[in-house]
Amino acid sequence: MATLELRGIKKHYGSIHAVDGVDVVVAEGEFLAILGPSGCGKTTLMRMIAGLEMPSAGEILIGGKPVTHLPPRARNVSMVFQSYALYPNMTVARNIAFPLKTRGMPTAERDAKVAWAVGIMGIGHLLHRRPARLSGGEKQKVALARALVRDPALFIFDEPLSSLDAQVRTMARGELRQLHDRTGVTTVYVTHDQLEALGMGDRIAIMQHGRVHQLGTPQELYDDPADTFVAAFLGAPPMNMLERDGHIVGFRAEYLLPSASPAAAHDDALSLRMHISQLEFLGAEWLVYGEIENGATPQKLLAKVPPAVAATLRVGEQREFTVARSRLRHFDSTTGLRVRDERG
Amino acid sequence: MMPVLRRLGFYLGLLLFTLFAVFPIVWMVITAFKQDADLYDVANNPFLYNLPPTLKHVTFLFTGTNYSVFLWNSLFIGILVVVITLLLAVPAAYSLSRLVGHWGERSGIAIFLVYLIPPTLLFIPLYQIVTFLRAANTVWALVLVYPTITVPFCTWLLLGFFKSLPRELEEAALIDGCSRWQAFVRVALPLSLPGIATCIVFAFALSLSDYIYATVFVSSTASHTVSAGVPTELIRGDIYYWQSLMAAAAIVTIPLAVAYGLLFDRLVKGFQSDSAGSEATP
Amino acid sequence: MSEAEASSGVGLGDRDHLLGWLMLAPSLIYIAALVGLPFFLAIALSVTSATVGDPSIHGFVGLGNFVQVLHESAFPLALRNSVIVTLATLILTLVLATAESELLVRDFRGKRLLQILLILPWAMPVSLAAIDWLWLLDSEFSPVDWLLRHMHLLGPGSPLGPANHLYYYGKEWLGLGAIVMINVWRLLPFATIIVLAGRTSIPRDIFEQAQVDGAGFFRTLFSITLPALLPILMVASMFTALLVFGDMAVTALTTRGGPGYATQVLPYWAYLKGIDGGALSEGAAVALFMFPVLLVGAILALRMAYRTDSQGDQP
């Protein structure tokens, strides 16, 4: 268990700036999710933390010690790969014991450690199988056990759930977080799936073009995006955005409600006349697709409404919708950055 | 399933290919046990034993010629060449596939060009080098020179093989506490055993099969290989000891064919790493 | 690098580039010494008057040896025969190997035994294979002639002429034909292994799709199997061509280049001149004539392999 500090990390491949100046401090025992679209530099950043790549500039500290130029084995980090990277020529037991063997741990101690990790993951029945004979979920558990077995300073996860079936994935998300809480190991979790990041991370770092756009708790990122990229990337559906008075105004779909409904804001609200073009049933709520006149061009908006409210809406009709002003977020229309001065 | 006509064609095809491969060998084996009087009578059916078969010519190989010396030399050279080849080619291929960057990625073509320079182009200057090293006329001349054929071939073969291994496995090993060298030895190497097995077979076969270096660099009987020794010792002027020649060929070929044949699927796999594609990919 | 880092011991085993070059160095040095050096020596020799008796390379004669060699009547024949034998072997081997791999890609009873039988020719050293075929096509005792005679195809009053024997190695085209046969025979297992490697890695569903689309055997062969096999066929042809073009054992032990120079090939001629005849420099010059041919062939094959490969990568 240790802190992780990244100071001005850069990685350039010729003229391509894969990672372009990242500063992050991860607290001891924290679960940090690094989220971003593919090609945003999150994988490169993670590989530099693991020691698989050397940064072009900047410093990496684990537990306060600089490790920037150390090989992976000198960093005491564990990593779970997307493909799990289990050694196909070794049994599950030998896979898990491998990190201890390379450290020259005595056999008795090693066996005890392996038994402990195997117990936590509940994979005692798999010990003598080869990786080729494991299911996706089983492979993941073995990979976790192998990462767990040696008390690492840091866990690094590289999209470890992406090769699982959708059903198993939700389960695995919970298990992973529980495992983290139980062991308290500082964790860096790289993913392109916002549900994973929002659901598991203590904090999330959102990356694009090699830079961290925002670093904060899931709630902060969701409620107070630092710029239009974060606003558009995070949340399903993404934040509605309107061009208004030289600003971009953003608000979440769940705050856009028909003015007649009881939950709608009345006092200090922005009101919009919307043409309803489609209604979509989502289970607990309905998604309303609409269009408003915004200057010369029609603008598409999304609203998320409870079933009772949806029942009052018809496709094709014009309705008055409102958003409370406190829910509005303003962005600079050229830089996309958040504007704190919220006059509306 | 296959319709009857196609199935018939399938077995007919197999039969024809087998006949083509086996006919000269059958002829060889029949000849090996024939008495002279039977063999050299044009009126006889050449496929039958018109006189009782004899072991005389096979025994002659071992008592009247240096065949056993040739066998031993071939085996000795073959094994040494295999060892040298693996020692040189395996690290080189790994290095090219993983460690030396873009440079290595494109080097498949360069290796191919080396392999393209055939012994027949090099044997004259190599003869001078071997003479200069005072290795001429010894088995060491061949041990020294055969890896020029086997190393480029095996490096190329293994290069494709290492490239087809997922990088993540070695990275996992690095994370798990290995140095790069250990990751190579403990993870990459065990996984490339099929490729290495293929290399062993090819290196041995290539060194056994060579004729030109074996004839040019070695003239003393004591250092000859099967490949060069059998023709020189069993063809004297225009006298051919046919039965012994055939026996000499059969004794080498049949055990090797059994060994190679059992490894057949392995050999195919050795080429399967998409060597063609990966070595030409920029 | 800070103190803490320096003390944690970054070993040689961690510096990828350095380790890489160290692992590569033995091969590079070996190849440079025993392929590179002799290659340049061959070039150096070819422009001198070196002989076995006086193997030094200081009697500079410029391109004299090449001119000398070019003017010998054997040269055009040797070059022609080398090319003909290589091309004919190549085409026959590839066609047969493709067909054979089409058969061997299936599973059937006794496949193991058959694999052993089929690989037999390749397990035999070239020189012994040549001797086997020398005896098989012997001028007097050839069983092939015997079979032909018994089928009344050979002998007085039969289609193949009045003689009782064909004398394979005594005639120009029969001799070349026999040399091609021997090469095809000994290289077919090797070529089949390579083609089979390509054949088994074509995904199965492509064939199933073709079947669903109603493509017959030949349709499938020409529009699916062969295009997919093209890169590996290039590899197979490169190896086959090289092994034939550079080989002298078959010729040396069967026709010996005769009658006259009618079946002579470049490698054996280089050997006869350089080693048997003692004219090292002329032998080297003959051998060097093979290089451009090899180079062009290699570049063509690599290009095609590369092109088909990069096309294959397009989605």
PDB file of N, CA and C in Angstrom, chain B residues 25-56:
ATOM      1  N   ILE B  25      11.517 -45.628 -53.153  1.00  0.00           N
ATOM      2  CA  ILE B  25      12.009 -46.184 -51.891  1.00  0.00           C
ATOM      3  C   ILE B  25      11.814 -47.704 -51.892  1.00  0.00           C
ATOM      4  N   VAL B  26      10.654 -48.127 -52.381  1.00  0.00           N
ATOM      5  CA  VAL B  26      10.385 -49.569 -52.456  1.00  0.00           C
ATOM      6  C   VAL B  26      11.427 -50.233 -53.349  1.00  0.00           C
ATOM      7  N   TRP B  27      11.648 -49.612 -54.469  1.00  0.00           N
ATOM      8  CA  TRP B  27      12.652 -50.112 -55.418  1.00  0.00           C
ATOM      9  C   TRP B  27      14.025 -50.215 -54.745  1.00  0.00           C
ATOM     10  N   MET B  28      14.322 -49.219 -53.937  1.00  0.00           N
ATOM     11  CA  MET B  28      15.576 -49.175 -53.210  1.00  0.00           C
ATOM     12  C   MET B  28      15.687 -50.346 -52.240  1.00  0.00           C
ATOM     13  N   VAL B  29      14.615 -50.572 -51.506  1.00  0.00           N
ATOM     14  CA  VAL B  29      14.641 -51.634 -50.486  1.00  0.00           C
ATOM     15  C   VAL B  29      14.713 -53.007 -51.151  1.00  0.00           C
ATOM     16  N   ILE B  30      13.952 -53.176 -52.239  1.00  0.00           N
ATOM     17  CA  ILE B  30      14.010 -54.469 -52.943  1.00  0.00           C
ATOM     18  C   ILE B  30      15.429 -54.744 -53.413  1.00  0.00           C
ATOM     19  N   THR B  31      16.037 -53.726 -53.999  1.00  0.00           N
ATOM     20  CA  THR B  31      17.394 -53.894 -54.540  1.00  0.00           C
ATOM     21  C   THR B  31      18.394 -54.299 -53.460  1.00  0.00           C
ATOM     22  N   ALA B  32      18.251 -53.691 -52.296  1.00  0.00           N
ATOM     23  CA  ALA B  32      19.262 -53.866 -51.245  1.00  0.00           C
ATOM     24  C   ALA B  32      19.507 -55.334 -50.892  1.00  0.00           C
ATOM     25  N   PHE B  33      18.488 -56.170 -51.037  1.00  0.00           N
ATOM     26  CA  PHE B  33      18.638 -57.569 -50.621  1.00  0.00           C
ATOM     27  C   PHE B  33      18.809 -58.530 -51.791  1.00  0.00           C
ATOM     28  N   LYS B  34      19.104 -58.004 -52.973  1.00  0.00           N
ATOM     29  CA  LYS B  34      19.192 -58.891 -54.141  1.00  0.00           C
ATOM     30  C   LYS B  34      20.591 -59.449 -54.331  1.00  0.00           C
ATOM     31  N   GLN B  35      20.628 -60.685 -54.818  1.00  0.00           N
ATOM     32  CA  GLN B  35      21.919 -61.250 -55.205  1.00  0.00           C
ATOM     33  C   GLN B  35      22.326 -60.662 -56.558  1.00  0.00           C
ATOM     34  N   ASP B  36      23.626 -60.593 -56.798  1.00  0.00           N
ATOM     35  CA  ASP B  36      24.113 -60.025 -58.053  1.00  0.00           C
ATOM     36  C   ASP B  36      23.491 -60.692 -59.267  1.00  0.00           C
ATOM     37  N   ALA B  37      23.459 -62.025 -59.234  1.00  0.00           N
ATOM     38  CA  ALA B  37      22.976 -62.782 -60.387  1.00  0.00           C
ATOM     39  C   ALA B  37      21.514 -62.463 -60.679  1.00  0.00           C
ATOM     40  N   ASP B  38      20.774 -62.171 -59.621  1.00  0.00           N
ATOM     41  CA  ASP B  38      19.355 -61.819 -59.769  1.00  0.00           C
ATOM     42  C   ASP B  38      19.228 -60.402 -60.323  1.00  0.00           C
ATOM     43  N   LEU B  39      20.021 -59.506 -59.748  1.00  0.00           N
ATOM     44  CA  LEU B  39      19.929 -58.085 -60.079  1.00  0.00           C
ATOM     45  C   LEU B  39      20.301 -57.810 -61.530  1.00  0.00           C
ATOM     46  N   TYR B  40      21.407 -58.400 -61.953  1.00  0.00           N
ATOM     47  CA  TYR B  40      21.911 -58.062 -63.284  1.00  0.00           C
ATOM     48  C   TYR B  40      21.443 -59.034 -64.358  1.00  0.00           C
ATOM     49  N   ASP B  41      20.196 -59.406 -64.327  1.00  0.00           N
ATOM     50  CA  ASP B  41      19.648 -60.244 -65.387  1.00  0.00           C
ATOM     51  C   ASP B  41      18.440 -59.518 -65.964  1.00  0.00           C
ATOM     52  N   VAL B  42      18.594 -58.989 -67.156  1.00  0.00           N
ATOM     53  CA  VAL B  42      17.548 -58.168 -67.753  1.00  0.00           C
ATOM     54  C   VAL B  42      16.244 -58.928 -67.918  1.00  0.00           C
ATOM     55  N   ALA B  43      16.340 -60.242 -68.017  1.00  0.00           N
ATOM     56  CA  ALA B  43      15.145 -61.039 -68.245  1.00  0.00           C
ATOM     57  C   ALA B  43      14.273 -61.151 -66.997  1.00  0.00           C
ATOM     58  N   ASN B  44      14.864 -60.949 -65.832  1.00  0.00           N
ATOM     59  CA  ASN B  44      14.106 -61.120 -64.583  1.00  0.00           C
ATOM     60  C   ASN B  44      13.100 -60.001 -64.355  1.00  0.00           C
ATOM     61  N   ASN B  45      12.027 -60.328 -63.652  1.00  0.00           N
ATOM     62  CA  ASN B  45      11.120 -59.308 -63.162  1.00  0.00           C
ATOM     63  C   ASN B  45      11.855 -58.564 -62.041  1.00  0.00           C
ATOM     64  N   PRO B  46      12.119 -57.258 -62.238  1.00  0.00           N
ATOM     65  CA  PRO B  46      12.984 -56.557 -61.273  1.00  0.00           C
ATOM     66  C   PRO B  46      12.342 -56.384 -59.900  1.00  0.00           C
ATOM     67  N   PHE B  47      11.028 -56.571 -59.805  1.00  0.00           N
ATOM     68  CA  PHE B  47      10.368 -56.331 -58.520  1.00  0.00           C
ATOM     69  C   PHE B  47      10.337 -57.570 -57.636  1.00  0.00           C
ATOM     70  N   LEU B  48      10.717 -58.713 -58.200  1.00  0.00           N
ATOM     71  CA  LEU B  48      10.618 -59.959 -57.438  1.00  0.00           C
ATOM     72  C   LEU B  48      11.998 -60.495 -57.099  1.00  0.00           C
ATOM     73  N   TYR B  49      12.032 -61.339 -56.062  1.00  0.00           N
ATOM     74  CA  TYR B  49      13.271 -62.046 -55.760  1.00  0.00           C
ATOM     75  C   TYR B  49      13.288 -63.351 -56.553  1.00  0.00           C
ATOM     76  N   ASN B  50      13.988 -63.326 -57.678  1.00  0.00           N
ATOM     77  CA  ASN B  50      14.075 -64.531 -58.499  1.00  0.00           C
ATOM     78  C   ASN B  50      15.052 -65.520 -57.898  1.00  0.00           C
ATOM     79  N   LEU B  51      15.982 -64.992 -57.126  1.00  0.00           N
ATOM     80  CA  LEU B  51      16.871 -65.821 -56.298  1.00  0.00           C
ATOM     81  C   LEU B  51      16.598 -65.385 -54.867  1.00  0.00           C
ATOM     82  N   PRO B  52      16.882 -66.242 -53.882  1.00  0.00           N
ATOM     83  CA  PRO B  52      16.588 -65.865 -52.496  1.00  0.00           C
ATOM     84  C   PRO B  52      17.296 -64.563 -52.097  1.00  0.00           C
ATOM     85  N   PRO B  53      16.630 -63.706 -51.311  1.00  0.00           N
ATOM     86  CA  PRO B  53      17.259 -62.465 -50.864  1.00  0.00           C
ATOM     87  C   PRO B  53      18.488 -62.725 -49.997  1.00  0.00           C
ATOM     88  N   THR B  54      19.392 -61.753 -49.964  1.00  0.00           N
ATOM     89  CA  THR B  54      20.618 -61.928 -49.186  1.00  0.00           C
ATOM     90  C   THR B  54      20.932 -60.670 -48.378  1.00  0.00           C
ATOM     91  N   LEU B  55      21.583 -60.874 -47.242  1.00  0.00           N
ATOM     92  CA  LEU B  55      22.006 -59.754 -46.407  1.00  0.00           C
ATOM     93  C   LEU B  55      23.445 -59.352 -46.701  1.00  0.00           C
ATOM     94  N   LYS B  56      24.042 -60.060 -47.672  1.00  0.00           N
ATOM     95  CA  LYS B  56      25.459 -59.908 -47.960  1.00  0.00           C
ATOM     96  C   LYS B  56      25.875 -58.442 -48.176  1.00  0.00           C
TER      97      LYS B  56
END
